[in-house]
mmCIF file with all atom_site columns, C-alpha atoms in Angstrom:
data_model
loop_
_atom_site.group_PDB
_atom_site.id
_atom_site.type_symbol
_atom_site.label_atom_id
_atom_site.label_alt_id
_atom_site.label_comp_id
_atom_site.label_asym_id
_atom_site.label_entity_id
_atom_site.label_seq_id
_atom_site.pdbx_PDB_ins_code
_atom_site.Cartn_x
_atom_site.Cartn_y
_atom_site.Cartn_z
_atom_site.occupancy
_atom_site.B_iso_or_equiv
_atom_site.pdbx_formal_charge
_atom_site.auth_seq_id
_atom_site.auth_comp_id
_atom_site.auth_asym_id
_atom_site.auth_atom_id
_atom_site.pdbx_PDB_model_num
ATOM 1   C CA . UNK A 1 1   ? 125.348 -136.766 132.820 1.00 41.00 ? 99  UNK A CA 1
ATOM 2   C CA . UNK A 1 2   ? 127.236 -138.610 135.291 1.00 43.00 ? 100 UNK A CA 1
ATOM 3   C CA . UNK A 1 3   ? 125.081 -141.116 137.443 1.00 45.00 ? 101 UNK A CA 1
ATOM 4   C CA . UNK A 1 4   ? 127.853 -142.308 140.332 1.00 44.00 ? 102 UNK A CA 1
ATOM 5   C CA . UNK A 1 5   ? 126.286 -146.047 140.980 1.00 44.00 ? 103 UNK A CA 1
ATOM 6   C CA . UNK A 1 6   ? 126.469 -147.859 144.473 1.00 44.00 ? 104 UNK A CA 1
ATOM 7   C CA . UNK A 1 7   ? 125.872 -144.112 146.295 1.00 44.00 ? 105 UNK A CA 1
ATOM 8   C CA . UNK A 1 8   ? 122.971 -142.948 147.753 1.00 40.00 ? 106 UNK A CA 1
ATOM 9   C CA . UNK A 1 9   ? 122.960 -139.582 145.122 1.00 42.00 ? 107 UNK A CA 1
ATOM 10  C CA . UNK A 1 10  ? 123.803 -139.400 141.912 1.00 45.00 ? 108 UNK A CA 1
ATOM 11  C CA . UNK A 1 11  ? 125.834 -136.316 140.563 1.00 46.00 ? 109 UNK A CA 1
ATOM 12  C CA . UNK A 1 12  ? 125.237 -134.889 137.554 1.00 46.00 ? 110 UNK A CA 1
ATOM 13  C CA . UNK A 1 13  ? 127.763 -132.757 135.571 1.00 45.00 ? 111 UNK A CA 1
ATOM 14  C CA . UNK A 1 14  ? 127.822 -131.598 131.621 1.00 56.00 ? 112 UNK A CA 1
ATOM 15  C CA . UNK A 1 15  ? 131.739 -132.165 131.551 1.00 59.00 ? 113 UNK A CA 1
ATOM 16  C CA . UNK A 1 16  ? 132.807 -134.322 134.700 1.00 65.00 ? 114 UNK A CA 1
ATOM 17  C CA . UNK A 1 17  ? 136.593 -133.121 135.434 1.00 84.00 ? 115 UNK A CA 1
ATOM 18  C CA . UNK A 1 18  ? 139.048 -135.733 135.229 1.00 83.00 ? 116 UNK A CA 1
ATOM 19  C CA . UNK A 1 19  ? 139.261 -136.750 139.052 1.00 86.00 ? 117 UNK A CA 1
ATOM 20  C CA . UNK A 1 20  ? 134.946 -137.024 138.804 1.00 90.00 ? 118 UNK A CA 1
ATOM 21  C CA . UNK A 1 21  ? 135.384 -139.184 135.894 1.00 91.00 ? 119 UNK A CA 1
ATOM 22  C CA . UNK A 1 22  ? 138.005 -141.698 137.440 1.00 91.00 ? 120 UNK A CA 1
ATOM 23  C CA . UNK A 1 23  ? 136.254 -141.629 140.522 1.00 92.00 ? 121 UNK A CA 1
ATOM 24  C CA . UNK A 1 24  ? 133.291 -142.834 138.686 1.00 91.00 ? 122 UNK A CA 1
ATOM 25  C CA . UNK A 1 25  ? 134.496 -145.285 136.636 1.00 93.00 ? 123 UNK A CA 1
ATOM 26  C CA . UNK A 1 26  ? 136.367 -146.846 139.433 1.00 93.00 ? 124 UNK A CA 1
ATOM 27  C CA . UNK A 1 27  ? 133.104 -147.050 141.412 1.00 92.00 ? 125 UNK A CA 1
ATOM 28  C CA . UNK A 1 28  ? 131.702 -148.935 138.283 1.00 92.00 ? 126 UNK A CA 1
ATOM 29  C CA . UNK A 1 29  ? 134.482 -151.196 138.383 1.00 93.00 ? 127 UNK A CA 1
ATOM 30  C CA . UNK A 1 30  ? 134.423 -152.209 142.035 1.00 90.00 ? 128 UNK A CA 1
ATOM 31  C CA . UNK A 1 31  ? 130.237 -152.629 141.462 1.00 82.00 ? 129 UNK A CA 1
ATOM 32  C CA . UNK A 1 32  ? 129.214 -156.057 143.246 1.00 82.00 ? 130 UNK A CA 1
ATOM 33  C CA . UNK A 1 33  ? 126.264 -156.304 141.494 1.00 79.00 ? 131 UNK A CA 1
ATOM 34  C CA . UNK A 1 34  ? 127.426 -157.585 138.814 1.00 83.00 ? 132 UNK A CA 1
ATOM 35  C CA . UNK A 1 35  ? 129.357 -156.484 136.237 1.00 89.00 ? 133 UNK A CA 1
ATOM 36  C CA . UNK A 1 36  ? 128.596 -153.258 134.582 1.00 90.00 ? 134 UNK A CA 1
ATOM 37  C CA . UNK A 1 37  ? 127.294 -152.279 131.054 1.00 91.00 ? 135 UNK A CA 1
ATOM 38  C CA . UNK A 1 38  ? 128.769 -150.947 128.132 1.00 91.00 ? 136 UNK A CA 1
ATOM 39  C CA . UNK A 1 39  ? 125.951 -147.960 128.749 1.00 92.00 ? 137 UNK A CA 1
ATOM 40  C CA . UNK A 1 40  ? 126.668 -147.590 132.497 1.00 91.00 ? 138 UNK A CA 1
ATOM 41  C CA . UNK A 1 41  ? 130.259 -146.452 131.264 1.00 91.00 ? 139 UNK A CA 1
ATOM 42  C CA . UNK A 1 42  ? 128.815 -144.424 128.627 1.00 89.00 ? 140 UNK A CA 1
ATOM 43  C CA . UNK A 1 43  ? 127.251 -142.417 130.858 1.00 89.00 ? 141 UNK A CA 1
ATOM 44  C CA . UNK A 1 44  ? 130.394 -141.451 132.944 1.00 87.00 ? 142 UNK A CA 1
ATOM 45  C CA . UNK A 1 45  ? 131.197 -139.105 130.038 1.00 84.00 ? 143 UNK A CA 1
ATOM 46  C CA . UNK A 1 46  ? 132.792 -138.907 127.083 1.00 89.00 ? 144 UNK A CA 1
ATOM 47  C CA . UNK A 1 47  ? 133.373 -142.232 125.130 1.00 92.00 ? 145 UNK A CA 1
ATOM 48  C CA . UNK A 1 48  ? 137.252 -141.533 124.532 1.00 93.00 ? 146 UNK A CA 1
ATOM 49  C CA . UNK A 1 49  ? 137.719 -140.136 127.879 1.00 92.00 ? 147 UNK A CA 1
ATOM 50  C CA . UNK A 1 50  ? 136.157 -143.285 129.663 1.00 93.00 ? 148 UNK A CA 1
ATOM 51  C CA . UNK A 1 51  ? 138.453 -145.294 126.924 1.00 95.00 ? 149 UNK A CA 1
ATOM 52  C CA . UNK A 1 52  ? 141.908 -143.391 127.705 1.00 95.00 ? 150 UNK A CA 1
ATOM 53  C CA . UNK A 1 53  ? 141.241 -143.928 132.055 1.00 95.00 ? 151 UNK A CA 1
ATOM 54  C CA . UNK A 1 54  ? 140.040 -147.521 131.440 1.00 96.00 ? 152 UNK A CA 1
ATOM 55  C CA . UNK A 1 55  ? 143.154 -148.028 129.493 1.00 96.00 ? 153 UNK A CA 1
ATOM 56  C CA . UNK A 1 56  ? 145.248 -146.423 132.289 1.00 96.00 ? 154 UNK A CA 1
ATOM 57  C CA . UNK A 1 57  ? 143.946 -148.386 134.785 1.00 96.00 ? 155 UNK A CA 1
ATOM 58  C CA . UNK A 1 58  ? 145.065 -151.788 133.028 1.00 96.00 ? 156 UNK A CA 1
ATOM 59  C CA . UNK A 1 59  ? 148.708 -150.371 132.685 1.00 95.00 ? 157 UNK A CA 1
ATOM 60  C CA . UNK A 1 60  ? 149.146 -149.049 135.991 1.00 94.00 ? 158 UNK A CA 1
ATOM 61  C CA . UNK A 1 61  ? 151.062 -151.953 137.653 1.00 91.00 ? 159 UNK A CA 1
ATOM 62  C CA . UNK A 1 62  ? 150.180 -150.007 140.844 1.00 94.00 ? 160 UNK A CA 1
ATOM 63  C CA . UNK A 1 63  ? 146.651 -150.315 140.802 1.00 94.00 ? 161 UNK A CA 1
ATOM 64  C CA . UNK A 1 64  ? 144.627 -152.687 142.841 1.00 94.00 ? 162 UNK A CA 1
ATOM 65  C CA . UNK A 1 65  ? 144.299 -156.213 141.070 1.00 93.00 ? 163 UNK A CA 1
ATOM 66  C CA . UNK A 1 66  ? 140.339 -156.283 140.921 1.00 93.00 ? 164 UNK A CA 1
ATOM 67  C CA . UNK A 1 67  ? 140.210 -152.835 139.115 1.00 94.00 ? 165 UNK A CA 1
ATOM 68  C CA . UNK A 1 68  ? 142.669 -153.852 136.599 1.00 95.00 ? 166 UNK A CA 1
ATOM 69  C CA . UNK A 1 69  ? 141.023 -157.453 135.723 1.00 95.00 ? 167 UNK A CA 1
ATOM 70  C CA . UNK A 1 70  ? 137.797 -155.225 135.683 1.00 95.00 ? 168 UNK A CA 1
ATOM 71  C CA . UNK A 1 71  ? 139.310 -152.467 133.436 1.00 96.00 ? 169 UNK A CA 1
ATOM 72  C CA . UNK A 1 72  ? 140.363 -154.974 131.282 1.00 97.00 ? 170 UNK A CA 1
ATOM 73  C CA . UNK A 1 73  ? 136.766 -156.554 131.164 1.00 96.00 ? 171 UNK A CA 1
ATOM 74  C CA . UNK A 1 74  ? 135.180 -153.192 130.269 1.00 96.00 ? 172 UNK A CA 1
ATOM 75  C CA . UNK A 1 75  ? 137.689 -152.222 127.433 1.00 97.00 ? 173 UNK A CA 1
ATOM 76  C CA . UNK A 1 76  ? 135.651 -154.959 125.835 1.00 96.00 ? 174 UNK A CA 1
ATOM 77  C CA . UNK A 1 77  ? 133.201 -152.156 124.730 1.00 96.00 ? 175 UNK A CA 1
ATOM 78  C CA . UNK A 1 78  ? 135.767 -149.687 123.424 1.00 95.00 ? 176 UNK A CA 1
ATOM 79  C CA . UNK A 1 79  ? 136.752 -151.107 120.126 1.00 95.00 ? 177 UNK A CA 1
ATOM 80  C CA . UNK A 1 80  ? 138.982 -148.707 119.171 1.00 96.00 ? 178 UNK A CA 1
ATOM 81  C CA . UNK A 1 81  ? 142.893 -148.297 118.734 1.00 96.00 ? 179 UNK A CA 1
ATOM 82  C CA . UNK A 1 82  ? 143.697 -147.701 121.549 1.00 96.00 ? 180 UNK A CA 1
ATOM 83  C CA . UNK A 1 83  ? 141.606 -150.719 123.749 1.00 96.00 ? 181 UNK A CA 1
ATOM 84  C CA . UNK A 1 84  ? 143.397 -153.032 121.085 1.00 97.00 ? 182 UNK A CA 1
ATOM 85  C CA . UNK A 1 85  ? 147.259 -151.680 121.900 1.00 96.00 ? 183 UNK A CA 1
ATOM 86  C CA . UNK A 1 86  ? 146.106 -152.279 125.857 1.00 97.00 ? 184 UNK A CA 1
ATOM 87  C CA . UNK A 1 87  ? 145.238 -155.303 125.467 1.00 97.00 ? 185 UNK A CA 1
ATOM 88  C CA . UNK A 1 88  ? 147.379 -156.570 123.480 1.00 96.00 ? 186 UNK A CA 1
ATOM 89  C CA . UNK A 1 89  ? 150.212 -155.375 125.699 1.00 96.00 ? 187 UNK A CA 1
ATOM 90  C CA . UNK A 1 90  ? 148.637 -157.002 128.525 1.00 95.00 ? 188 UNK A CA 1
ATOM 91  C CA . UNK A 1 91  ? 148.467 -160.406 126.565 1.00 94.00 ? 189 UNK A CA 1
ATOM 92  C CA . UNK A 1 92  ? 151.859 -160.747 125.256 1.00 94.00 ? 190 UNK A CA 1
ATOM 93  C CA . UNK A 1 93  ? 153.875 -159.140 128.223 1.00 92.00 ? 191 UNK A CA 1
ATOM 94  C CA . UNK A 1 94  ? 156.097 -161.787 129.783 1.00 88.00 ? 192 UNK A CA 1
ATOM 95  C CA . UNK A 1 95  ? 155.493 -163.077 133.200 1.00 87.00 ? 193 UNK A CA 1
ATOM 96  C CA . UNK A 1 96  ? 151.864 -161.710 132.863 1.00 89.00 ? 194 UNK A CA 1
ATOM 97  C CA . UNK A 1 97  ? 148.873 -163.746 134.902 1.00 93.00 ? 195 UNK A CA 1
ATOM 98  C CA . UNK A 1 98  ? 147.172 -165.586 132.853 1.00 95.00 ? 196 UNK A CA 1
ATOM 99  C CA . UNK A 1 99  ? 143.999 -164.202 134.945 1.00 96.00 ? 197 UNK A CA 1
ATOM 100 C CA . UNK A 1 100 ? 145.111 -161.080 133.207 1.00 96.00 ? 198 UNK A CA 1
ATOM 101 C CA . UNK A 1 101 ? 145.841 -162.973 129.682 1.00 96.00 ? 199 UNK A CA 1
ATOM 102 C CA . UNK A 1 102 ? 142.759 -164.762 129.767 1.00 96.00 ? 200 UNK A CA 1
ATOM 103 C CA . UNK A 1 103 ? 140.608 -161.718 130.302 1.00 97.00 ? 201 UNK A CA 1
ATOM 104 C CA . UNK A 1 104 ? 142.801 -159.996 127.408 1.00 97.00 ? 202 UNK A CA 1
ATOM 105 C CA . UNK A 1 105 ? 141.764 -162.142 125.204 1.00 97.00 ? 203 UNK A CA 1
ATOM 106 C CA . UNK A 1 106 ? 137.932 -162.202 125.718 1.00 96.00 ? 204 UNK A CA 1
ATOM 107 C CA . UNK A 1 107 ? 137.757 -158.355 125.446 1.00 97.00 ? 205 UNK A CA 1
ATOM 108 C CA . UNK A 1 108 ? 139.888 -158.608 122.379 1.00 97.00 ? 206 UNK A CA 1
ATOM 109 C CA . UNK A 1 109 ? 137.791 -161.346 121.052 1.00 96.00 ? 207 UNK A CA 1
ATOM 110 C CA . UNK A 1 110 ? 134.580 -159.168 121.824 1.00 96.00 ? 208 UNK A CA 1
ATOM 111 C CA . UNK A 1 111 ? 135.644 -155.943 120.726 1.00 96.00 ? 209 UNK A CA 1
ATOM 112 C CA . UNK A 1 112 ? 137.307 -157.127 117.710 1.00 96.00 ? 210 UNK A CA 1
ATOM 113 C CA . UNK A 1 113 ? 135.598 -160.561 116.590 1.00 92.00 ? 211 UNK A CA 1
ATOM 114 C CA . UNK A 1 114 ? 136.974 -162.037 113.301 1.00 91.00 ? 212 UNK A CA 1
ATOM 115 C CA . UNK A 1 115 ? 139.580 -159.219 112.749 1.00 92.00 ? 213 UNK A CA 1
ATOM 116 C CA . UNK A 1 116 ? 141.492 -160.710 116.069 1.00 92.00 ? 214 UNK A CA 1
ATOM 117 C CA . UNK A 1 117 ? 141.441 -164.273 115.992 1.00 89.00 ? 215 UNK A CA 1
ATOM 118 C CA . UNK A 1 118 ? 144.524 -164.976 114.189 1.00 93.00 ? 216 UNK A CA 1
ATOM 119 C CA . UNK A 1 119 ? 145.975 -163.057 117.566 1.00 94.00 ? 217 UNK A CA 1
ATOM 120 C CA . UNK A 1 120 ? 144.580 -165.410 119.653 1.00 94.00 ? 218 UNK A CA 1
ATOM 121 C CA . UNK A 1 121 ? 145.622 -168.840 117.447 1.00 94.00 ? 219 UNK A CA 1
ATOM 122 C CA . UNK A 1 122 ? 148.945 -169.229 119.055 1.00 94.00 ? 220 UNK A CA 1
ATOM 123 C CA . UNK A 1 123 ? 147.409 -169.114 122.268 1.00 96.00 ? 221 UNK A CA 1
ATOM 124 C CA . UNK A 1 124 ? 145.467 -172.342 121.851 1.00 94.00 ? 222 UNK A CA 1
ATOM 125 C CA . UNK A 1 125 ? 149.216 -173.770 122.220 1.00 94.00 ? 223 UNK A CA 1
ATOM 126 C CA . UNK A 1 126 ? 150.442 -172.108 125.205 1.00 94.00 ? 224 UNK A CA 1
ATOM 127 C CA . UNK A 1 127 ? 152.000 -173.663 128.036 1.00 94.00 ? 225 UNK A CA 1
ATOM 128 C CA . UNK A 1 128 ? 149.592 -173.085 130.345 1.00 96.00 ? 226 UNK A CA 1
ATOM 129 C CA . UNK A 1 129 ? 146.822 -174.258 130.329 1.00 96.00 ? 227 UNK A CA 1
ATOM 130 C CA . UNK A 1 130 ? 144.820 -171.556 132.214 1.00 96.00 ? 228 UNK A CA 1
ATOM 131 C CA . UNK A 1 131 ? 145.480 -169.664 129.276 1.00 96.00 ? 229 UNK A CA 1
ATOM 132 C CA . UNK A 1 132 ? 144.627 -172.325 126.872 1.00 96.00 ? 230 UNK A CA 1
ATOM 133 C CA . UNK A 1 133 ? 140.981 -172.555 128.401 1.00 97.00 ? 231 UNK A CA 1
ATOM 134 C CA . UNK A 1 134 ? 140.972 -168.528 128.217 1.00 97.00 ? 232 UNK A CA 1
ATOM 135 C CA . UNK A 1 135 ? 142.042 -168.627 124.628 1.00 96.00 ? 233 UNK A CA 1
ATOM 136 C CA . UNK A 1 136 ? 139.025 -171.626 123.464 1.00 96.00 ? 234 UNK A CA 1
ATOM 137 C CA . UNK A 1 137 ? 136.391 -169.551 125.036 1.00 96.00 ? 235 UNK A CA 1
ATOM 138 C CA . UNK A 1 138 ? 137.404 -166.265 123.760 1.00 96.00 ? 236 UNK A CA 1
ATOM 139 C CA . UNK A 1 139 ? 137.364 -167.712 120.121 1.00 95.00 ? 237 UNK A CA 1
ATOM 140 C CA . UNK A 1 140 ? 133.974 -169.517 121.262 1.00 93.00 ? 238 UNK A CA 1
ATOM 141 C CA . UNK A 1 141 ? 132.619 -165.086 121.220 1.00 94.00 ? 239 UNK A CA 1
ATOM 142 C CA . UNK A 1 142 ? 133.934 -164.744 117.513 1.00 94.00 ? 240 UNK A CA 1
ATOM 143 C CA . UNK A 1 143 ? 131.204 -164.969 114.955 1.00 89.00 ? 241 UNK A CA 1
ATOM 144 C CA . UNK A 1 144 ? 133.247 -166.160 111.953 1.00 88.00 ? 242 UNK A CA 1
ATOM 145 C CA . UNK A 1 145 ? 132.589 -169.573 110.802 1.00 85.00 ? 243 UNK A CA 1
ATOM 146 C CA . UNK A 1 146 ? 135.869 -170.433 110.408 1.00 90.00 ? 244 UNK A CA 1
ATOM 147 C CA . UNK A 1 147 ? 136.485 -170.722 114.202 1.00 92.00 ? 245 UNK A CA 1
ATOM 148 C CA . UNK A 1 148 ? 134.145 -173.959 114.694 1.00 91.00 ? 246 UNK A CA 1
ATOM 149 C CA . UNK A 1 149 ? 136.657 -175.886 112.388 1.00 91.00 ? 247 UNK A CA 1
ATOM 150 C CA . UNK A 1 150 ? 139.971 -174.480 114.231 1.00 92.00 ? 248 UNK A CA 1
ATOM 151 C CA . UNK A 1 151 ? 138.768 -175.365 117.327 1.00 93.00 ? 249 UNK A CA 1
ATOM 152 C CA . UNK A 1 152 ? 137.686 -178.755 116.543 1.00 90.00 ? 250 UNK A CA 1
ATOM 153 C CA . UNK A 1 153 ? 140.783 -180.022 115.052 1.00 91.00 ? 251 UNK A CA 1
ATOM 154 C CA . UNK A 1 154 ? 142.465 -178.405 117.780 1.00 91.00 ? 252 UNK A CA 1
ATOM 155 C CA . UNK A 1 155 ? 140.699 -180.688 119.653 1.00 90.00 ? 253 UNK A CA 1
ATOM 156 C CA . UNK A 1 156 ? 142.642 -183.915 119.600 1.00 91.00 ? 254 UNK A CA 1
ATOM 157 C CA . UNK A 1 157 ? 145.727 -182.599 120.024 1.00 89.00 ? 255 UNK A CA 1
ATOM 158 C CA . UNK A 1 158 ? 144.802 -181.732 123.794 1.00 93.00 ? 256 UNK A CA 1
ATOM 159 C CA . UNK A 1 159 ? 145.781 -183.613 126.336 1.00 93.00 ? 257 UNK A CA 1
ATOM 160 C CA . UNK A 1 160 ? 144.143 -181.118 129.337 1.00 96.00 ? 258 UNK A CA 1
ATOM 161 C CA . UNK A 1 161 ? 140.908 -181.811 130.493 1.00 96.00 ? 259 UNK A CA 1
ATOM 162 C CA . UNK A 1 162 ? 139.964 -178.233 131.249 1.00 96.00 ? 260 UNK A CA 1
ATOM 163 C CA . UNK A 1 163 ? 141.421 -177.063 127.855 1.00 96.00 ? 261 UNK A CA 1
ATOM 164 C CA . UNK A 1 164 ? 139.034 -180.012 125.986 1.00 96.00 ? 262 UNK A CA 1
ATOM 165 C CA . UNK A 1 165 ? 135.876 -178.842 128.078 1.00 96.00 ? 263 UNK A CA 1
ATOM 166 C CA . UNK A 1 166 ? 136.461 -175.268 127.375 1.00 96.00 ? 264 UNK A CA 1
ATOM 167 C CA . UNK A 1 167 ? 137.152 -176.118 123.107 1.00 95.00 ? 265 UNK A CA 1
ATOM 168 C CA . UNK A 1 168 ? 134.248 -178.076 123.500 1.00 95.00 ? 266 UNK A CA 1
ATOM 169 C CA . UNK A 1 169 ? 131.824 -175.111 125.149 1.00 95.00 ? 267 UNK A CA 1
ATOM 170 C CA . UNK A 1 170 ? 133.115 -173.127 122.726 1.00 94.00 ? 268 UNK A CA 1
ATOM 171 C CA . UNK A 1 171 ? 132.394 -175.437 120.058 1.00 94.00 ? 269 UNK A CA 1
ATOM 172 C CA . UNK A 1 172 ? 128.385 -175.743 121.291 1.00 93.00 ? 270 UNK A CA 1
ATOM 173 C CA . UNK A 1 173 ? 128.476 -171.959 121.558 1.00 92.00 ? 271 UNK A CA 1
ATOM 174 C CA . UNK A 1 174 ? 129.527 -171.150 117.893 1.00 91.00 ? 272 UNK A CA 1
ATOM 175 C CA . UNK A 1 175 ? 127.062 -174.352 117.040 1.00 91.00 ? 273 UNK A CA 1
ATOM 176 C CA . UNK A 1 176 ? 123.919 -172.764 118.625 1.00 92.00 ? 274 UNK A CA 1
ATOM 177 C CA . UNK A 1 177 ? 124.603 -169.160 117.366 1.00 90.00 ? 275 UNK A CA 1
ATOM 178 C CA . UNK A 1 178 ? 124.671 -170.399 114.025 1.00 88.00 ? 276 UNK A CA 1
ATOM 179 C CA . UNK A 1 179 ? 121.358 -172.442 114.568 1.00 89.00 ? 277 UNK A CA 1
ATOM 180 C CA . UNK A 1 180 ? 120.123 -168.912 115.867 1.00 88.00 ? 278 UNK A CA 1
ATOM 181 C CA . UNK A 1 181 ? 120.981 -167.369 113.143 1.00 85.00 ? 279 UNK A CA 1
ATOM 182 C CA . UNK A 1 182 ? 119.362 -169.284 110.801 1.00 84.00 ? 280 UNK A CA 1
ATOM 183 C CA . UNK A 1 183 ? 116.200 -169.808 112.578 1.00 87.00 ? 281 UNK A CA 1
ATOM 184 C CA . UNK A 1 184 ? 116.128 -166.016 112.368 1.00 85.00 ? 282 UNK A CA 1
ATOM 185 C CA . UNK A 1 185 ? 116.652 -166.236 108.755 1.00 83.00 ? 283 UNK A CA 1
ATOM 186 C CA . UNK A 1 186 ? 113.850 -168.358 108.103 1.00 82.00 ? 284 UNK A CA 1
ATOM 187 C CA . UNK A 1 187 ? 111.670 -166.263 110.247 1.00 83.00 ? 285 UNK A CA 1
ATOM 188 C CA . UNK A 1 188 ? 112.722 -163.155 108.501 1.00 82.00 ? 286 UNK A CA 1
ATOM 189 C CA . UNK A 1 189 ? 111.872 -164.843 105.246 1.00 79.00 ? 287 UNK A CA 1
ATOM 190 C CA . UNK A 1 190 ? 108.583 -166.040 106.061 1.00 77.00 ? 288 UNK A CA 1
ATOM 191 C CA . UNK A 1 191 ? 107.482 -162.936 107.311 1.00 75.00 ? 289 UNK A CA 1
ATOM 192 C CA . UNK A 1 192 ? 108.952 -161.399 104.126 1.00 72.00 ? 290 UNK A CA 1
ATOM 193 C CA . UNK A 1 193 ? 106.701 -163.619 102.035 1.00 69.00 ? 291 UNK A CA 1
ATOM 194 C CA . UNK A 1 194 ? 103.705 -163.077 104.113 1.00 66.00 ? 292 UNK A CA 1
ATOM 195 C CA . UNK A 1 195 ? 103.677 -159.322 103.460 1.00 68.00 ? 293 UNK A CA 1
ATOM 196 C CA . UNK A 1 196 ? 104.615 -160.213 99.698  1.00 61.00 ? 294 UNK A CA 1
ATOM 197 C CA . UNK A 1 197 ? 101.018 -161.518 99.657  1.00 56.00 ? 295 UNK A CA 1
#
């Protein structure tokens, strides 16, 4: 089912065609109420089809800024071959914006987690420092616990204010999902013993 969001009807098809499914998506990707869900593109149609004309849209040069920082956003929730090769593309082409990079890596980090970050590493070094900042807070979404420690000795090597705050977020972030996770633990355990009984 197709539900076309921001329009006063929604149409509903078994198998959108190709034009219905990119007019969709690109409807979903200009939303201004905030940005969409991974189910909200699900429901467009067919998980690889959605994949193959997000992945289009981030290529095509042509297209309007906004839908390819967007496109780029929402290949976040594809983690498949094909999201990775896009992104990647996007992140090491030269002269790319580091709007561009910097979204790049947060999908990748996302999509990917612990099997990417060794990707992202050299980033942290950059010349830029946008894409410094974008590269701390897309290892900041990893859940490996080797990232804390990276980061932090990372840390006094930078001289950028912007870079340090963003190392630093992502520092607290990794720091609080851990303490989540083991408050859950514990909570799991106790309940575990309190049925044991």
């Amino acid at each position: 089912m197709i539900g076309l969001f921001g329009m006063n009807g929604v149409l509903r098809a078994e198998e959108p065609t190709e034009d219905v499914h990119r007019t969709v998506i690109f409807r979903l990707l200009d939303a201004r109420n905030g940005f969409p869900t991974a189910k909200q593109f699900l429901r467009t149609g067919k998980p690889a089809a959605c994949n193959r004309i997000l992945a289009d849209i981030v290529i095509n040069q042509k297209e309007k800024p906004r839908y390819r920082l967007n496109a780029i956003r929402a290949l976040e929730y594809f983690a498949t071959p094909r999201s990775r090769s896009v992104l990647m593309e996007i992140l090491y082409a030269k002269r790319q914006m580091p709007v561009y990079k910097r979204a790049s890596m947060r999908a990748l980090a996302r999509a990917f987690g612990a099997n990417i970050y060794m990707e992202l590493l050299p980033f942290l070094q950059d010349l830029d420092p946008r894409v410094r900042v974008g590269a701390a807070i897309a290892m900041g979404d990893i859940d490996d616990v080797r990232i804390e420690g990276i980061l932090f000795n990372h840390l006094p090597n930078e001289k950028d204010i912007r870079v340090r705050d963003a190392i630093e977020k992502a520092v607290r972030t990794l720091k609080e999902r851990k303490r989540k996770k083991t408050l859950l633990k514990k909570k799991q355990s106790a309940s575990s013993r309190d049925k044991g009984e």
